[in-house]
Coordinates of N, CA, C and O in Angstrom, one line a residue:
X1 N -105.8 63.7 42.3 CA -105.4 65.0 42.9 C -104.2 65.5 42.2 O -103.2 64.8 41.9
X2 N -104.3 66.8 41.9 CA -102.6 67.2 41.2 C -101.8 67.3 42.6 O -102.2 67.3 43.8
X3 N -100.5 67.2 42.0 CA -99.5 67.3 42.7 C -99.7 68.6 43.7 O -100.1 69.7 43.4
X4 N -99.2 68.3 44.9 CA -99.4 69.2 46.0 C -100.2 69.9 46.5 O -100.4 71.1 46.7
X5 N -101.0 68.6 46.6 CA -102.5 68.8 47.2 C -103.1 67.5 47.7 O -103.1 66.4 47.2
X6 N -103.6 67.7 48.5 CA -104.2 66.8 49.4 C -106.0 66.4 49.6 O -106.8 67.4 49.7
X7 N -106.4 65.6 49.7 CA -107.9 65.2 49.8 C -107.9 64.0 50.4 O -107.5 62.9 50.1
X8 N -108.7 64.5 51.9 CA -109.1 63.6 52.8 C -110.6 63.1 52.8 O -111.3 63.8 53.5
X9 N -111.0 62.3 52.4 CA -112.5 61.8 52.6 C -112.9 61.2 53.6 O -112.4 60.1 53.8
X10 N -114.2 61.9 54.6 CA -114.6 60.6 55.3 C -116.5 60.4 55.7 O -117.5 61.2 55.4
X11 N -116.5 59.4 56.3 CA -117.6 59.3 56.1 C -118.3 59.7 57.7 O -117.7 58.9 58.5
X12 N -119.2 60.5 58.5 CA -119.1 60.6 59.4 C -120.5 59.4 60.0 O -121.4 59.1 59.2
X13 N -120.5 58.8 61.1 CA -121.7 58.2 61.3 C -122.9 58.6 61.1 O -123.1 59.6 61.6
X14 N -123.7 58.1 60.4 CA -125.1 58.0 60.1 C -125.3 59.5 59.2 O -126.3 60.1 58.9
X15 N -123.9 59.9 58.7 CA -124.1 60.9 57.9 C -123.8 61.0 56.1 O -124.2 60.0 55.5
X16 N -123.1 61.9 55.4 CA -122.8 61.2 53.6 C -121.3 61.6 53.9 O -120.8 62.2 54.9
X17 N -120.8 61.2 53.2 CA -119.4 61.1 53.0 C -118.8 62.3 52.8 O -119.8 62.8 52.1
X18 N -117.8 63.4 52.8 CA -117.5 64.6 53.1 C -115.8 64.4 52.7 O -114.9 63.6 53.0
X19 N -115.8 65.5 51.9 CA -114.0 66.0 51.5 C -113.8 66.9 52.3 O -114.5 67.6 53.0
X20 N -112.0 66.8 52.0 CA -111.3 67.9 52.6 C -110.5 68.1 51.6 O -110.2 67.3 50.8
X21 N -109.9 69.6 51.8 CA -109.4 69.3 50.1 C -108.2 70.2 50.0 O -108.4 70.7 51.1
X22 N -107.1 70.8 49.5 CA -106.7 72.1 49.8 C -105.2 71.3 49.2 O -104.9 70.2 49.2
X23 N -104.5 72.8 48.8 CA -102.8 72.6 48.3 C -102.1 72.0 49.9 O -102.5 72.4 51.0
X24 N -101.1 71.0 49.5 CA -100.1 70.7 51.1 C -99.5 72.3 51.9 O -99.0 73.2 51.3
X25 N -99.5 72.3 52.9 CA -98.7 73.4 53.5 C -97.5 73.1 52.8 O -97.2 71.9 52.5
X26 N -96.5 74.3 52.4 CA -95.3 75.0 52.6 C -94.7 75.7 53.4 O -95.3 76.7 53.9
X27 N -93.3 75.1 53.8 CA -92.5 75.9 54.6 C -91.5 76.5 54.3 O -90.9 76.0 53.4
X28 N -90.7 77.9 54.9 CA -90.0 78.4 54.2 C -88.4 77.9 54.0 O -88.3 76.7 54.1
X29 N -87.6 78.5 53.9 CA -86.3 77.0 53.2 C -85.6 77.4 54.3 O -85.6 78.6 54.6
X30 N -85.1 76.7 54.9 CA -84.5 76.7 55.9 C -85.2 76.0 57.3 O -84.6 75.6 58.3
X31 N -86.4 76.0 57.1 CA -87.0 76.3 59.1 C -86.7 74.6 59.2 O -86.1 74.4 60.2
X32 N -86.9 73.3 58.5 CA -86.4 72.3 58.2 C -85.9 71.5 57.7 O -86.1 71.4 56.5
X33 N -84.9 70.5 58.3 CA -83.5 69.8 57.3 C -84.2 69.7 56.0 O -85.4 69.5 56.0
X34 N -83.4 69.8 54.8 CA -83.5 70.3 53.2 C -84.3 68.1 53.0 O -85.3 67.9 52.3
X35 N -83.6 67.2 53.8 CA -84.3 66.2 53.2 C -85.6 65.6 53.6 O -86.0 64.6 53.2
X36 N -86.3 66.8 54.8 CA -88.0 66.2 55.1 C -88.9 67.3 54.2 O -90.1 67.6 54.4
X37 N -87.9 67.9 53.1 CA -89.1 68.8 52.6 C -88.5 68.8 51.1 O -87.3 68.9 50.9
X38 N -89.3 68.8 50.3 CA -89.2 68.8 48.1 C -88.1 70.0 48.1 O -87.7 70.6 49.0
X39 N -87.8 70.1 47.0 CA -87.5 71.3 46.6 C -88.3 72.5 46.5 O -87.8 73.6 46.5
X40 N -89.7 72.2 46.3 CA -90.5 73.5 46.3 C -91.0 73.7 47.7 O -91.9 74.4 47.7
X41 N -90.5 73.0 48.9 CA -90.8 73.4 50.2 C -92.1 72.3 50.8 O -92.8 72.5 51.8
X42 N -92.2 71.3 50.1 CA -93.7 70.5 50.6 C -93.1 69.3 51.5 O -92.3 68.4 51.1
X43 N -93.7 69.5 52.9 CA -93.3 68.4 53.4 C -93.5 66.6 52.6 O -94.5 66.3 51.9
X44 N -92.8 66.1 52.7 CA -92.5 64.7 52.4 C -93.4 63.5 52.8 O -93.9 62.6 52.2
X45 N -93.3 63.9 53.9 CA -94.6 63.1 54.9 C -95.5 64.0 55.0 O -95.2 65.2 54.9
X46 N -97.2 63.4 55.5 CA -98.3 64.6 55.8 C -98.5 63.3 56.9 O -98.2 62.2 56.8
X47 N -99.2 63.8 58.2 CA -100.1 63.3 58.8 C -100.9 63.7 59.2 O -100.8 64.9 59.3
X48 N -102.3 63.2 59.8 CA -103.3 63.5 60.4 C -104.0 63.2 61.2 O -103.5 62.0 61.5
X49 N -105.2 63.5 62.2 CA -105.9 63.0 63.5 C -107.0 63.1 63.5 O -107.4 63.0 62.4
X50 N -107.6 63.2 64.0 CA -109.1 63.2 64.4 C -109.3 63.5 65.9 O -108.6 63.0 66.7
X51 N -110.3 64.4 66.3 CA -110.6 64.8 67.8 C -111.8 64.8 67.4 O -112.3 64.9 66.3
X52 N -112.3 64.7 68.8 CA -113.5 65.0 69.0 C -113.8 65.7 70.5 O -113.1 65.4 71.4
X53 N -115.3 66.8 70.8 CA -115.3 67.5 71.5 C -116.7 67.3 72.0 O -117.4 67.2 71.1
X54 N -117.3 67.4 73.3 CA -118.1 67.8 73.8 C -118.5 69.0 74.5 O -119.4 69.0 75.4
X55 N -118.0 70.1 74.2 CA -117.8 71.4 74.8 C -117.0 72.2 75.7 O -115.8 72.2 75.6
X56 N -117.4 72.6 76.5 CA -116.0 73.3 77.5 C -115.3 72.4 78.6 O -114.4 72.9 79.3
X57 N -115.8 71.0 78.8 CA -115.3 70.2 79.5 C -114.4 69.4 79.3 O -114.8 68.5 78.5
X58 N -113.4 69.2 79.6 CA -112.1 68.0 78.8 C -112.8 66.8 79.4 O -113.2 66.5 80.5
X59 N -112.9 66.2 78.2 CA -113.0 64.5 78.3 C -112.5 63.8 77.4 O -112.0 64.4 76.4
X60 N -112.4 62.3 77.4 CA -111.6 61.4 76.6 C -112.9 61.4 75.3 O -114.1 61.8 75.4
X61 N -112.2 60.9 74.2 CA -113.3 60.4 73.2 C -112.2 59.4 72.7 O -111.0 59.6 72.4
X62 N -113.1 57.9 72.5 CA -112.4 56.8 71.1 C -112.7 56.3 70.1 O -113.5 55.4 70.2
X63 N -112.3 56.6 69.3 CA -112.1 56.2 67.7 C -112.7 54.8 67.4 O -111.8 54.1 67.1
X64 N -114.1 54.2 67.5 CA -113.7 52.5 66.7 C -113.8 52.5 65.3 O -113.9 53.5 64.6
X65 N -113.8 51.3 64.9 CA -113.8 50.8 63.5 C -113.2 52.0 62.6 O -113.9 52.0 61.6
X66 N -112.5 52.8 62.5 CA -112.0 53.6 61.9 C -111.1 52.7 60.8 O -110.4 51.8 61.2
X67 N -111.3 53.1 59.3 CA -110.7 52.5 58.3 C -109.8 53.9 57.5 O -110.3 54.9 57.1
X68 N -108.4 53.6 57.5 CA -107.5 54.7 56.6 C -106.9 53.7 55.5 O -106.4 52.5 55.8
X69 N -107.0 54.5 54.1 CA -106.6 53.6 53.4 C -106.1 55.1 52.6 O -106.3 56.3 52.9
X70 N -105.1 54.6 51.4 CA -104.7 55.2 51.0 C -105.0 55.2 49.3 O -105.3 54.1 48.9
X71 N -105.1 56.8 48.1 CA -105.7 56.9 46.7 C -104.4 55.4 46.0 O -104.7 54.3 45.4
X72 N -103.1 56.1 46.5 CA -102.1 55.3 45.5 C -101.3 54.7 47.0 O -101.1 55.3 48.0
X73 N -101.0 53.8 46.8 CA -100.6 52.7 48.0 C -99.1 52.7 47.3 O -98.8 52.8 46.1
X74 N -98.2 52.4 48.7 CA -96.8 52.9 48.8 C -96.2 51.2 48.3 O -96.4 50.0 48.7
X75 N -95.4 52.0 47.3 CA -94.9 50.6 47.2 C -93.6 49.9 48.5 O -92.8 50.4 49.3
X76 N -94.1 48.3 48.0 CA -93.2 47.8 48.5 C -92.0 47.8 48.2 O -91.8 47.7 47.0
X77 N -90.6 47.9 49.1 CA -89.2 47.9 48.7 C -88.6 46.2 49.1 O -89.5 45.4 49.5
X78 N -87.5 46.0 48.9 CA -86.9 45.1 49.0 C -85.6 45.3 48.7 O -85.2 45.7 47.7
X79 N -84.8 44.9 49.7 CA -83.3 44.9 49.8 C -82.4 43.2 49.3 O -82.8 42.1 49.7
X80 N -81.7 43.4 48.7 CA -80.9 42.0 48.3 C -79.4 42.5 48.6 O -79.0 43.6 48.4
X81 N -78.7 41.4 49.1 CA -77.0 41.8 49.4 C -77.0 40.9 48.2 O -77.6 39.9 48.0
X82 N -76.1 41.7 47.2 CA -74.9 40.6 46.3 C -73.9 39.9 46.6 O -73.6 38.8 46.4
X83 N -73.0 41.0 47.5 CA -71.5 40.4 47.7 C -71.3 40.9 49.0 O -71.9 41.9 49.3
X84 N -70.6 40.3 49.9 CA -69.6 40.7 50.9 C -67.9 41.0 51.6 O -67.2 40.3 52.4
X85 N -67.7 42.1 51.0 CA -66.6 42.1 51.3 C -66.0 42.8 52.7 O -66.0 44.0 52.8
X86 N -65.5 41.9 53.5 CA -64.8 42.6 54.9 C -64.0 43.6 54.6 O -63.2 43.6 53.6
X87 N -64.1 44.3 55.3 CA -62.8 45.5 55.6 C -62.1 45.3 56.6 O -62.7 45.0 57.6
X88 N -60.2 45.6 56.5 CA -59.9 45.2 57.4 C -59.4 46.3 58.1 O -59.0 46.3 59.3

């Protein structure tokens, strides 16, 4: 995917596998703190959901076996202390 763009793939039951595809939203500078969004305005984090509907009546719907995986997987961090110095 190029940069600042997104592609969601899924596969629906008993159906073929299906994209979603499109540039990340932009917001304009200011509407949120300068460090949840790039310099060119692309949120930092994206998230997503899934609903489902049976028509004009509200009812519950649940999700099983649903698998999210990610194209490039977030690396792991690790913290080490070197030294400790008290303040008094």
């Amino acid at each position: 995917m190029p940069a600042g763009s997104y592609n969601v793939t899924f596969t629906p039951v008993g159906g073929t596998a299906r994209s979603l595809v499109g540039p990340l939203p932009v917001v304009p500078a200011g509407m949120y703190p300068a460090s949840w969004v790039s310099a060119s305005g692309i949120p930092k984090q994206l998230a997503f959901g899934w609903v489902g509907s049976t028509g004009s009546v509200t009812d519950y719907h649940e999700i099983d076996n649903a698998v999210v995986s990610t194209l490039n997987p977030v690396p792991m961090l690790a913290v080490s202390q070197r030294s400790y110095a008290a303040r008094h």
